[in-house]
């Protein structure tokens, strides 16, 4: 019997070695040529039948596991229910959403809507929100075959997660389907561990990697966006030589002038150079929250020097709205009352979350500051031209492209203003397994927090007044959509 057992053990070991040797993560495809008119980029996407550039709406979904996905889902439901009238056409506010920038848990909601649209409101709760995804991932990890696969240095826990998401949630969809569906433009954000910078799953980034995004599975992008450190391994991409005929984005030329070293455009150019430098043969990605846990930075770049800025310069955007769905947590401080210093696990948790939350606050503050700066410049030019009317022969300043701007934040901390206990939501764990009761509370509070926002109230009042041909409400002057004052 002993020799037979030894032979069986040898066979099993050889099989494990064979499986591990064959396991390799799927590679992104190399581009044979550069096509600036193709690929998943905003400029290439068709607007929906009820979508106008006149009202340009951007959503930002934060990280936070199922908690974030459920809060984003609740907000999406409310936008779908909210009826507006633009240029005489009645539609939902969701019809006018042009961009969704998402991180981690929020990326599940963003990608699902981008791919399946109305199905988000019929089957997303059962397919993702109310499932124990965390338990399913753990079960796959314990499968002996998968244990052998992750023994390979080229196949990790993140690849198992991507396979689960691809089969059970996103149905094998690729970015070609997102491209075919048109707007909204879904920006799935991850973090490039090498330079420690944000990485967007858009064709602009893949152009610089000599790669084609069209056939890349959306599930793998979502997996990278939600790959929490230690729990999941990094997701890797190949950085190929630039495709023949490659042209950098329109904003890139002269972006690296020394005098502009402090600008977002200069910083974006430096980031793009990482991928153009082919000594960086691979890109290793993890949770987008490491670089931006709220999804606002991609929108700031688009506003500062990207497609939003181009639309403003062309005079297409008359009303610009940012709705930030921030599912951040804030555990109650129990450390400061103790004499003994916190232990290893507590320090690890605080190290991994405190910087993210503080950075998220600064991101929203910077968004408000950037829009407020433009609003002030618009007012200054108009005021100056009025004075110059009294000076015959003196040329006036060019009239600005007037844009009415709004920043709406949905945040658990505002729950106290609507009679809810914020502590309940701030204490919810960052997992992919919540109870149906917790999901229901999250889905329900999203619309309440949205409708309680002063900026959101002003947006609806202004849209209604415009549709009815009435003057702009006095309580909502230009600029009130940014500060709420």
Short mmCIF file of C-alpha atoms in Angstrom, two decimals:
data_model
loop_
_atom_site.label_atom_id
_atom_site.label_comp_id
_atom_site.label_asym_id
_atom_site.label_seq_id
_atom_site.Cartn_x
_atom_site.Cartn_y
_atom_site.Cartn_z
CA UNK A 1 0.00 0.00 0.00
CA UNK A 2 2.81 2.38 0.85
CA UNK A 3 4.30 2.36 -2.69
CA UNK A 4 0.84 3.03 -4.16
CA UNK A 5 0.31 5.97 -1.81
CA UNK A 6 3.72 7.33 -2.71
CA UNK A 7 2.90 7.06 -6.42
CA UNK A 8 -0.46 8.80 -5.88
CA UNK A 9 1.22 11.58 -3.94
CA UNK A 10 3.80 12.02 -6.71
CA UNK A 11 1.03 12.18 -9.32
CA UNK A 12 -0.83 14.82 -7.27
CA UNK A 13 2.34 16.87 -6.80
CA UNK A 14 3.14 16.67 -10.51
CA UNK A 15 -0.42 17.73 -11.32
CA UNK A 16 -0.15 20.71 -8.96
CA UNK A 17 3.17 21.71 -10.50
CA UNK A 18 1.66 21.41 -13.99
CA UNK A 19 -1.38 23.52 -13.08
CA UNK A 20 0.81 26.17 -11.41
CA UNK A 21 3.16 26.25 -14.40
CA UNK A 22 0.26 26.75 -16.84
CA UNK A 23 -1.56 29.43 -14.81
CA UNK A 24 -1.06 32.94 -16.14
CA UNK A 25 -3.15 36.09 -15.93
CA UNK A 26 -4.82 37.22 -19.20
CA UNK A 27 -2.69 39.79 -21.02
CA UNK A 28 -4.06 42.98 -22.49
CA UNK A 29 -3.80 43.03 -26.30
CA UNK A 30 -1.10 44.89 -28.22
CA UNK A 31 -2.26 47.50 -30.76
CA UNK A 32 -1.17 47.00 -34.37
CA UNK A 33 -1.86 50.66 -35.19
CA UNK A 34 -2.98 53.86 -33.51
CA UNK A 35 -6.57 55.03 -34.08
CA UNK A 36 -7.46 58.27 -32.34
CA UNK A 37 -11.04 57.99 -33.60
CA UNK A 38 -11.56 54.58 -32.02
CA UNK A 39 -11.29 52.98 -28.62
CA UNK A 40 -12.97 53.77 -25.33
CA UNK A 41 -12.57 57.54 -25.06
CA UNK A 42 -15.18 60.20 -24.29
CA UNK A 43 -14.84 61.99 -27.62
CA UNK A 44 -15.78 58.79 -29.46
CA UNK A 45 -18.97 58.01 -27.51
CA UNK A 46 -22.41 58.83 -28.81
CA UNK A 47 -24.75 60.81 -26.60
CA UNK A 48 -28.00 59.07 -25.71
CA UNK A 49 -31.31 60.03 -27.37
CA UNK A 50 -32.25 62.22 -24.39
CA UNK A 51 -28.77 63.49 -23.54
CA UNK A 52 -27.66 67.06 -24.21
CA UNK A 53 -24.30 68.73 -23.64
CA UNK A 54 -26.20 71.78 -22.43
CA UNK A 55 -26.75 70.04 -19.09
CA UNK A 56 -23.55 68.10 -18.38
CA UNK A 57 -23.69 65.81 -15.34
CA UNK A 58 -20.73 63.95 -13.82
CA UNK A 59 -21.05 61.36 -11.05
CA UNK A 60 -18.24 60.27 -8.71
CA UNK A 61 -18.67 57.02 -6.76
CA UNK A 62 -16.31 56.43 -3.85
CA UNK A 63 -14.78 53.22 -2.58
CA UNK A 64 -16.11 51.28 0.38
CA UNK A 65 -17.06 47.76 -0.71
CA UNK A 66 -20.74 46.84 -0.89
CA UNK A 67 -21.53 49.87 1.31
CA UNK A 68 -20.33 52.20 -1.46
CA UNK A 69 -22.02 50.21 -4.23
CA UNK A 70 -25.37 50.29 -2.41
CA UNK A 71 -25.23 54.03 -1.67
CA UNK A 72 -24.37 54.75 -5.32
CA UNK A 73 -27.23 52.49 -6.41
CA UNK A 74 -29.70 54.41 -4.23
CA UNK A 75 -28.58 57.72 -5.74
CA UNK A 76 -28.90 56.30 -9.26
CA UNK A 77 -32.47 55.20 -8.48
CA UNK A 78 -33.34 58.72 -7.34
CA UNK A 79 -31.82 60.32 -10.45
CA UNK A 80 -33.92 57.93 -12.53
CA UNK A 81 -37.10 58.94 -10.65
CA UNK A 82 -36.41 62.69 -10.87
CA UNK A 83 -38.17 64.24 -13.87
CA UNK A 84 -36.84 67.40 -15.53
CA UNK A 85 -37.55 69.35 -18.70
CA UNK A 86 -34.71 70.58 -20.92
CA UNK A 87 -35.39 72.37 -24.23
CA UNK A 88 -39.03 71.34 -24.02
CA UNK A 89 -38.31 67.61 -23.61
CA UNK A 90 -39.28 65.78 -20.45
CA UNK A 91 -36.75 63.20 -19.25
CA UNK A 92 -35.12 61.82 -16.13
CA UNK A 93 -32.07 63.45 -14.59
CA UNK A 94 -30.28 60.14 -15.16
CA UNK A 95 -30.73 60.59 -18.93
CA UNK A 96 -28.42 63.60 -18.72
CA UNK A 97 -25.53 61.83 -16.96
CA UNK A 98 -22.44 62.06 -19.19
CA UNK A 99 -19.62 60.70 -17.02
CA UNK A 100 -19.27 58.33 -14.06
CA UNK A 101 -15.87 58.17 -12.35
CA UNK A 102 -15.65 55.38 -9.79
CA UNK A 103 -13.37 53.67 -7.31
CA UNK A 104 -13.42 50.23 -5.68
CA UNK A 105 -16.93 49.29 -4.50
CA UNK A 106 -18.46 52.16 -6.46
CA UNK A 107 -16.99 50.68 -9.65
CA UNK A 108 -19.40 47.72 -9.49
CA UNK A 109 -22.41 50.04 -9.73
CA UNK A 110 -20.81 52.28 -12.36
CA UNK A 111 -19.70 49.43 -14.62
CA UNK A 112 -22.98 47.54 -14.30
CA UNK A 113 -25.00 50.57 -15.34
CA UNK A 114 -22.58 51.36 -18.15
CA UNK A 115 -22.99 47.84 -19.54
CA UNK A 116 -26.60 46.90 -18.79
CA UNK A 117 -28.41 50.22 -18.18
CA UNK A 118 -32.00 49.55 -17.00
CA UNK A 119 -31.03 46.12 -15.69
CA UNK A 120 -29.25 47.92 -12.86
CA UNK A 121 -32.69 48.56 -11.36
CA UNK A 122 -34.03 45.04 -11.88
CA UNK A 123 -31.26 42.56 -11.07
CA UNK A 124 -28.20 44.34 -9.60
CA UNK A 125 -29.39 43.86 -6.03
CA UNK A 126 -29.65 40.08 -6.41
CA UNK A 127 -26.60 39.71 -8.67
CA UNK A 128 -24.27 41.71 -6.46
CA UNK A 129 -25.52 43.83 -3.57
CA UNK A 130 -27.33 41.10 -1.65
CA UNK A 131 -24.78 38.36 -2.34
CA UNK A 132 -21.96 37.28 -0.08
CA UNK A 133 -19.28 37.99 -2.69
CA UNK A 134 -16.62 37.86 0.01
CA UNK A 135 -17.66 34.32 0.96
CA UNK A 136 -17.73 33.21 -2.67
CA UNK A 137 -14.22 34.53 -3.20
CA UNK A 138 -13.00 32.67 -0.12
CA UNK A 139 -14.64 29.44 -1.31
CA UNK A 140 -12.90 29.73 -4.68
CA UNK A 141 -9.61 30.31 -2.92
CA UNK A 142 -9.99 27.06 -0.96
CA UNK A 143 -10.62 25.03 -4.11
CA UNK A 144 -7.55 22.72 -4.49
CA UNK A 145 -7.24 23.51 -8.20
CA UNK A 146 -7.25 27.24 -7.50
CA UNK A 147 -4.73 26.81 -4.70
CA UNK A 148 -2.45 25.24 -7.29
CA UNK A 149 -3.12 28.06 -9.76
CA UNK A 150 -2.27 30.85 -7.31
CA UNK A 151 1.00 29.04 -6.56
CA UNK A 152 2.08 30.41 -9.93
CA UNK A 153 3.99 33.72 -9.78
CA UNK A 154 1.88 34.86 -12.80
CA UNK A 155 -1.56 34.19 -11.35
CA UNK A 156 -2.90 35.59 -8.09
CA UNK A 157 -5.93 36.06 -5.90
CA UNK A 158 -6.98 39.07 -7.97
CA UNK A 159 -7.28 36.84 -11.04
CA UNK A 160 -9.62 34.50 -9.17
CA UNK A 161 -11.73 37.50 -8.17
CA UNK A 162 -11.81 38.78 -11.77
CA UNK A 163 -12.97 35.36 -13.01
CA UNK A 164 -15.82 35.36 -10.47
CA UNK A 165 -16.90 38.90 -11.39
CA UNK A 166 -16.66 38.10 -15.11
CA UNK A 167 -18.83 34.99 -14.90
CA UNK A 168 -21.34 35.92 -12.18
CA UNK A 169 -21.77 39.70 -12.53
CA UNK A 170 -20.51 41.19 -15.80
CA UNK A 171 -21.30 38.27 -18.13
CA UNK A 172 -18.00 38.33 -20.02
CA UNK A 173 -18.52 41.92 -21.23
CA UNK A 174 -15.59 43.89 -22.62
CA UNK A 175 -14.95 47.61 -23.07
CA UNK A 176 -16.21 47.29 -26.64
CA UNK A 177 -19.72 46.93 -25.16
CA UNK A 178 -19.25 50.05 -23.03
CA UNK A 179 -18.11 51.87 -26.17
CA UNK A 180 -21.09 50.64 -28.17
CA UNK A 181 -23.53 51.78 -25.45
CA UNK A 182 -22.27 55.37 -25.63
CA UNK A 183 -22.56 57.80 -22.76
CA UNK A 184 -22.15 57.89 -19.84
CA UNK A 185 -18.37 57.55 -20.08
CA UNK A 186 -17.41 55.20 -17.23
CA UNK A 187 -13.94 55.85 -15.78
CA UNK A 188 -12.84 52.92 -13.62
CA UNK A 189 -9.96 54.12 -11.43
CA UNK A 190 -7.15 51.95 -10.06
CA UNK A 191 -3.69 52.75 -8.61
CA UNK A 192 -0.41 52.03 -10.41
CA UNK A 193 1.82 50.71 -7.62
CA UNK A 194 5.08 51.58 -9.43
CA UNK A 195 4.82 55.39 -9.39
CA UNK A 196 1.95 55.35 -6.88
CA UNK A 197 -0.32 57.23 -9.29
CA UNK A 198 -3.93 56.97 -10.41
CA UNK A 199 -4.61 54.74 -13.42
CA UNK A 200 -7.77 55.05 -15.54
CA UNK A 201 -9.13 52.25 -17.71
CA UNK A 202 -9.54 54.50 -20.74
CA UNK A 203 -8.08 54.30 -24.23
CA UNK A 204 -5.88 57.33 -23.53
CA UNK A 205 -3.91 55.33 -20.96
CA UNK A 206 -3.89 52.21 -23.14
CA UNK A 207 -2.66 54.25 -26.15
CA UNK A 208 0.44 55.16 -24.15
CA UNK A 209 0.88 51.44 -23.37
CA UNK A 210 0.62 50.47 -27.05
CA UNK A 211 -2.45 48.46 -26.15
CA UNK A 212 -6.08 48.06 -27.20
CA UNK A 213 -8.75 48.35 -24.51
CA UNK A 214 -11.71 47.18 -26.61
CA UNK A 215 -11.38 43.45 -25.91
CA UNK A 216 -10.29 43.79 -22.30
CA UNK A 217 -12.82 42.37 -19.80
CA UNK A 218 -14.63 45.01 -17.76
CA UNK A 219 -14.57 42.58 -14.82
CA UNK A 220 -10.77 42.75 -14.66
CA UNK A 221 -10.86 46.55 -14.58
CA UNK A 222 -13.40 46.45 -11.73
CA UNK A 223 -11.24 43.87 -9.94
CA UNK A 224 -8.20 46.14 -10.19
CA UNK A 225 -10.23 49.13 -8.98
CA UNK A 226 -11.36 47.17 -5.90
CA UNK A 227 -8.19 45.17 -5.15
CA UNK A 228 -7.78 46.04 -1.49
CA UNK A 229 -4.12 45.62 -0.38
CA UNK A 230 -3.15 42.39 1.42
CA UNK A 231 -6.56 40.79 0.83
CA UNK A 232 -6.06 40.67 -2.94
CA UNK A 233 -2.93 40.62 -5.09
CA UNK A 234 -2.12 43.25 -7.77
CA UNK A 235 -3.53 43.00 -11.30
CA UNK A 236 -0.88 43.28 -14.01
CA UNK A 237 -0.83 44.73 -17.53
CA UNK A 238 1.84 44.62 -20.25
CA UNK A 239 3.32 47.94 -21.39
CA UNK A 240 3.98 47.41 -25.11
CA UNK A 241 5.93 49.62 -27.55
CA UNK A 242 3.91 52.54 -28.88
CA UNK A 243 1.71 51.63 -31.84
CA UNK A 244 2.72 53.03 -35.25
CA UNK A 245 1.30 56.51 -35.76
CA UNK A 246 0.78 57.17 -32.03
CA UNK A 247 -0.18 60.75 -31.17
CA UNK A 248 -0.36 61.98 -27.57
CA UNK A 249 -3.59 63.64 -26.36
CA UNK A 250 -4.36 67.17 -27.54
CA UNK A 251 -3.50 68.64 -24.15
CA UNK A 252 -0.04 66.99 -23.94
CA UNK A 253 2.16 69.18 -26.23
CA UNK A 254 4.06 71.81 -24.23
CA UNK A 255 2.48 70.51 -21.02
CA UNK A 256 5.90 69.99 -19.41
CA UNK A 257 7.17 73.54 -19.64
CA UNK A 258 9.11 74.33 -16.42
CA UNK A 259 7.01 77.41 -15.73
CA UNK A 260 3.92 75.17 -15.43
CA UNK A 261 5.39 72.59 -13.05
CA UNK A 262 2.66 73.26 -10.44
CA UNK A 263 -0.32 72.72 -12.80
CA UNK A 264 -2.54 69.66 -13.14
CA UNK A 265 -1.68 69.51 -16.84
CA UNK A 266 2.04 69.26 -16.10
CA UNK A 267 1.37 66.57 -13.50
CA UNK A 268 -0.81 64.60 -15.95
CA UNK A 269 1.94 64.76 -18.59
CA UNK A 270 4.47 63.36 -16.13
CA UNK A 271 2.06 60.55 -15.34
CA UNK A 272 1.58 59.73 -19.04
CA UNK A 273 5.36 59.65 -19.50
CA UNK A 274 5.56 56.62 -17.19
CA UNK A 275 3.75 54.54 -19.81
CA UNK A 276 5.63 56.03 -22.74
CA UNK A 277 8.89 54.96 -21.07
CA UNK A 278 9.14 51.33 -22.16
CA UNK A 279 11.69 50.48 -19.49
CA UNK A 280 8.52 50.19 -17.40
CA UNK A 281 7.57 46.93 -19.07
CA UNK A 282 4.66 46.11 -16.74
CA UNK A 283 1.93 47.97 -14.88
CA UNK A 284 0.82 46.53 -11.53
CA UNK A 285 -2.52 47.83 -10.29
CA UNK A 286 -4.34 47.83 -6.96
CA UNK A 287 -7.33 49.51 -5.33
CA UNK A 288 -8.06 52.93 -6.78
CA UNK A 289 -8.57 54.25 -3.25
CA UNK A 290 -4.82 54.28 -2.69
CA UNK A 291 -4.56 57.23 -5.09
CA UNK A 292 -8.09 58.67 -4.94
CA UNK A 293 -10.83 57.01 -2.89
CA UNK A 294 -13.62 59.20 -4.18
CA UNK A 295 -13.21 59.28 -7.97
CA UNK A 296 -13.02 63.07 -8.18
CA UNK A 297 -9.43 63.40 -9.44
CA UNK A 298 -10.24 62.00 -12.89
CA UNK A 299 -13.05 64.55 -13.19
CA UNK A 300 -10.75 67.36 -12.05
CA UNK A 301 -8.28 66.43 -14.79
CA UNK A 302 -11.08 66.33 -17.38
CA UNK A 303 -12.21 69.77 -16.20
CA UNK A 304 -8.69 71.27 -16.07
CA UNK A 305 -7.34 70.06 -19.42
CA UNK A 306 -9.45 67.20 -20.77
CA UNK A 307 -12.77 66.60 -22.51
CA UNK A 308 -14.85 68.71 -20.09
CA UNK A 309 -12.55 71.68 -20.67
CA UNK A 310 -12.86 71.16 -24.44
CA UNK A 311 -16.65 71.11 -24.23
CA UNK A 312 -16.61 74.35 -22.22
CA UNK A 313 -14.28 76.03 -24.72
CA UNK A 314 -16.58 74.97 -27.55
CA UNK A 315 -19.50 76.60 -25.74
CA UNK A 316 -21.45 73.34 -25.51
CA UNK A 317 -21.85 73.17 -21.72
CA UNK A 318 -24.23 75.68 -20.14
CA UNK A 319 -24.77 73.90 -16.83
CA UNK A 320 -22.08 71.68 -15.25
CA UNK A 321 -23.04 69.39 -12.36
CA UNK A 322 -20.82 67.16 -10.21
CA UNK A 323 -22.59 64.74 -7.86
CA UNK A 324 -20.12 63.12 -5.45
CA UNK A 325 -21.36 60.00 -3.66
CA UNK A 326 -19.02 59.61 -0.70
CA UNK A 327 -19.52 56.37 1.27
CA UNK A 328 -16.65 57.04 3.64
CA UNK A 329 -16.66 55.58 7.13
CA UNK A 330 -15.48 57.17 10.34
CA UNK A 331 -15.06 54.81 13.25
CA UNK A 332 -15.75 56.21 16.69
CA UNK A 333 -12.56 57.25 18.48
CA UNK A 334 -11.92 54.75 21.25
CA UNK A 335 -8.14 55.06 21.20
CA UNK A 336 -7.72 58.44 22.85
CA UNK A 337 -9.30 57.28 26.13
CA UNK A 338 -6.77 54.49 26.64
CA UNK A 339 -3.30 54.77 28.19
CA UNK A 340 -1.88 51.84 26.20
CA UNK A 341 -0.88 52.47 22.57
CA UNK A 342 -2.96 50.72 19.87
CA UNK A 343 -1.96 47.28 18.61
CA UNK A 344 -0.65 46.23 15.21
CA UNK A 345 -4.04 45.52 13.59
CA UNK A 346 -5.51 48.83 14.73
CA UNK A 347 -2.49 50.77 13.45
CA UNK A 348 -2.69 48.90 10.12
CA UNK A 349 -6.39 49.78 9.74
CA UNK A 350 -5.83 53.44 10.61
CA UNK A 351 -2.84 53.67 8.28
CA UNK A 352 -4.87 52.23 5.41
CA UNK A 353 -7.98 54.41 5.85
CA UNK A 354 -7.14 57.74 7.53
CA UNK A 355 -5.08 59.11 4.64
CA UNK A 356 -7.77 58.00 2.14
CA UNK A 357 -10.54 59.82 3.98
CA UNK A 358 -8.54 63.01 4.48
CA UNK A 359 -7.49 63.00 0.82
CA UNK A 360 -11.14 62.56 -0.22
CA UNK A 361 -12.14 65.65 1.75
CA UNK A 362 -9.37 67.65 0.06
CA UNK A 363 -10.42 66.39 -3.39
CA UNK A 364 -13.98 67.68 -2.99
CA UNK A 365 -12.68 70.94 -1.50
CA UNK A 366 -10.37 71.39 -4.49
CA UNK A 367 -13.22 70.70 -6.92
CA UNK A 368 -15.30 73.42 -5.26
CA UNK A 369 -12.32 75.81 -5.30
CA UNK A 370 -11.62 75.23 -9.02
CA UNK A 371 -15.25 75.82 -10.01
CA UNK A 372 -15.55 78.81 -7.70
CA UNK A 373 -12.47 80.32 -9.33
CA UNK A 374 -14.11 80.11 -12.75
CA UNK A 375 -17.39 81.45 -11.40
CA UNK A 376 -15.60 84.46 -9.93
CA UNK A 377 -13.70 85.06 -13.19
CA UNK A 378 -16.99 85.04 -15.13
CA UNK A 379 -18.48 87.63 -12.78
CA UNK A 380 -15.34 89.82 -12.86
CA UNK A 381 -15.29 89.97 -16.67
CA UNK A 382 -18.98 90.86 -16.86
CA UNK A 383 -18.56 93.56 -14.19
CA UNK A 384 -15.49 94.97 -15.96
CA UNK A 385 -17.31 95.17 -19.32
CA UNK A 386 -20.18 97.03 -17.69
CA UNK A 387 -17.76 99.67 -16.47
CA UNK A 388 -16.04 99.85 -19.83
CA UNK A 389 -19.38 100.70 -21.46
CA UNK A 390 -18.93 104.13 -19.90
CA UNK A 391 -15.60 104.57 -21.70
CA UNK A 392 -16.25 105.02 -25.45
CA UNK A 393 -13.47 103.64 -27.66
CA UNK A 394 -12.04 101.36 -24.99
CA UNK A 395 -12.24 97.71 -26.11
CA UNK A 396 -14.10 95.28 -23.89
CA UNK A 397 -12.86 91.91 -22.65
CA UNK A 398 -14.04 88.88 -24.66
CA UNK A 399 -17.30 87.63 -23.22
CA UNK A 400 -16.74 84.46 -21.13
CA UNK A 401 -18.37 81.13 -21.89
CA UNK A 402 -20.94 81.31 -19.11
CA UNK A 403 -21.30 78.05 -17.19
CA UNK A 404 -23.68 77.53 -14.25
CA UNK A 405 -21.86 75.08 -11.93
CA UNK A 406 -22.86 72.75 -9.09
CA UNK A 407 -21.08 70.46 -6.64
CA UNK A 408 -23.45 68.12 -4.78
CA UNK A 409 -22.03 65.80 -2.13
CA UNK A 410 -23.87 62.80 -0.68
CA UNK A 411 -22.15 62.04 2.62
CA UNK A 412 -23.21 59.98 5.65
CA UNK A 413 -22.15 62.80 7.98
CA UNK A 414 -25.11 64.82 6.71
CA UNK A 415 -27.56 62.18 7.99
CA UNK A 416 -28.03 64.11 11.24
CA UNK A 417 -29.60 66.98 9.27
CA UNK A 418 -32.42 64.71 8.04
CA UNK A 419 -33.17 63.10 11.39
CA UNK A 420 -31.04 59.97 10.87
CA UNK A 421 -28.23 58.64 13.02
CA UNK A 422 -24.98 59.05 11.02
CA UNK A 423 -23.18 56.70 13.41
CA UNK A 424 -25.04 53.69 11.99
CA UNK A 425 -23.72 54.33 8.47
CA UNK A 426 -20.26 55.53 9.48
CA UNK A 427 -19.71 52.30 11.43
CA UNK A 428 -20.66 49.95 8.58
CA UNK A 429 -17.73 47.71 7.59
CA UNK A 430 -15.88 47.89 4.28
CA UNK A 431 -16.68 44.37 3.08
CA UNK A 432 -18.36 42.62 0.17
CA UNK A 433 -20.92 41.04 2.48
CA UNK A 434 -23.70 43.07 4.11
CA UNK A 435 -27.11 41.97 5.35
CA UNK A 436 -30.30 42.72 3.39
CA UNK A 437 -31.34 45.10 6.16
CA UNK A 438 -28.07 47.05 5.85
CA UNK A 439 -28.40 47.15 2.05
CA UNK A 440 -31.96 48.45 2.30
CA UNK A 441 -30.95 51.22 4.72
CA UNK A 442 -28.10 52.29 2.42
CA UNK A 443 -30.29 52.30 -0.68
CA UNK A 444 -32.96 54.28 1.17
CA UNK A 445 -30.73 56.95 2.68
CA UNK A 446 -29.00 57.79 -0.63
CA UNK A 447 -32.02 59.65 -2.09
CA UNK A 448 -32.69 61.37 1.25
CA UNK A 449 -29.14 62.72 1.46
CA UNK A 450 -29.26 63.79 -2.18
CA UNK A 451 -32.54 65.68 -1.83
CA UNK A 452 -31.34 67.36 1.38
CA UNK A 453 -28.33 68.93 -0.35
CA UNK A 454 -28.75 72.73 -0.75
CA UNK A 455 -26.83 72.61 -4.03
CA UNK A 456 -29.08 69.87 -5.41
CA UNK A 457 -32.20 71.77 -4.35
CA UNK A 458 -30.94 74.81 -6.24
CA UNK A 459 -30.24 72.74 -9.35
CA UNK A 460 -33.83 71.45 -9.45
CA UNK A 461 -35.28 74.92 -8.78
CA UNK A 462 -33.20 76.50 -11.56
CA UNK A 463 -34.09 73.75 -14.04
CA UNK A 464 -37.79 74.07 -13.21
CA UNK A 465 -37.76 77.87 -13.51
CA UNK A 466 -35.99 77.66 -16.86
CA UNK A 467 -38.45 75.06 -18.16
CA UNK A 468 -41.38 77.28 -17.15
CA UNK A 469 -39.84 80.43 -18.63
CA UNK A 470 -39.50 82.10 -15.23
CA UNK A 471 -36.52 84.15 -13.97
CA UNK A 472 -33.84 82.37 -12.04
CA UNK A 473 -34.88 81.99 -8.36
CA UNK A 474 -33.36 84.73 -6.20
CA UNK A 475 -32.32 82.21 -3.54
CA UNK A 476 -30.18 80.39 -6.14
CA UNK A 477 -27.90 82.94 -7.82
CA UNK A 478 -24.95 81.87 -9.97
CA UNK A 479 -22.39 80.31 -7.64
CA UNK A 480 -24.92 79.01 -5.09
CA UNK A 481 -24.65 75.57 -6.68
CA UNK A 482 -21.00 75.40 -5.62
CA UNK A 483 -21.09 76.70 -2.05
CA UNK A 484 -24.76 76.38 -1.17
CA UNK A 485 -24.89 80.00 -0.04
#
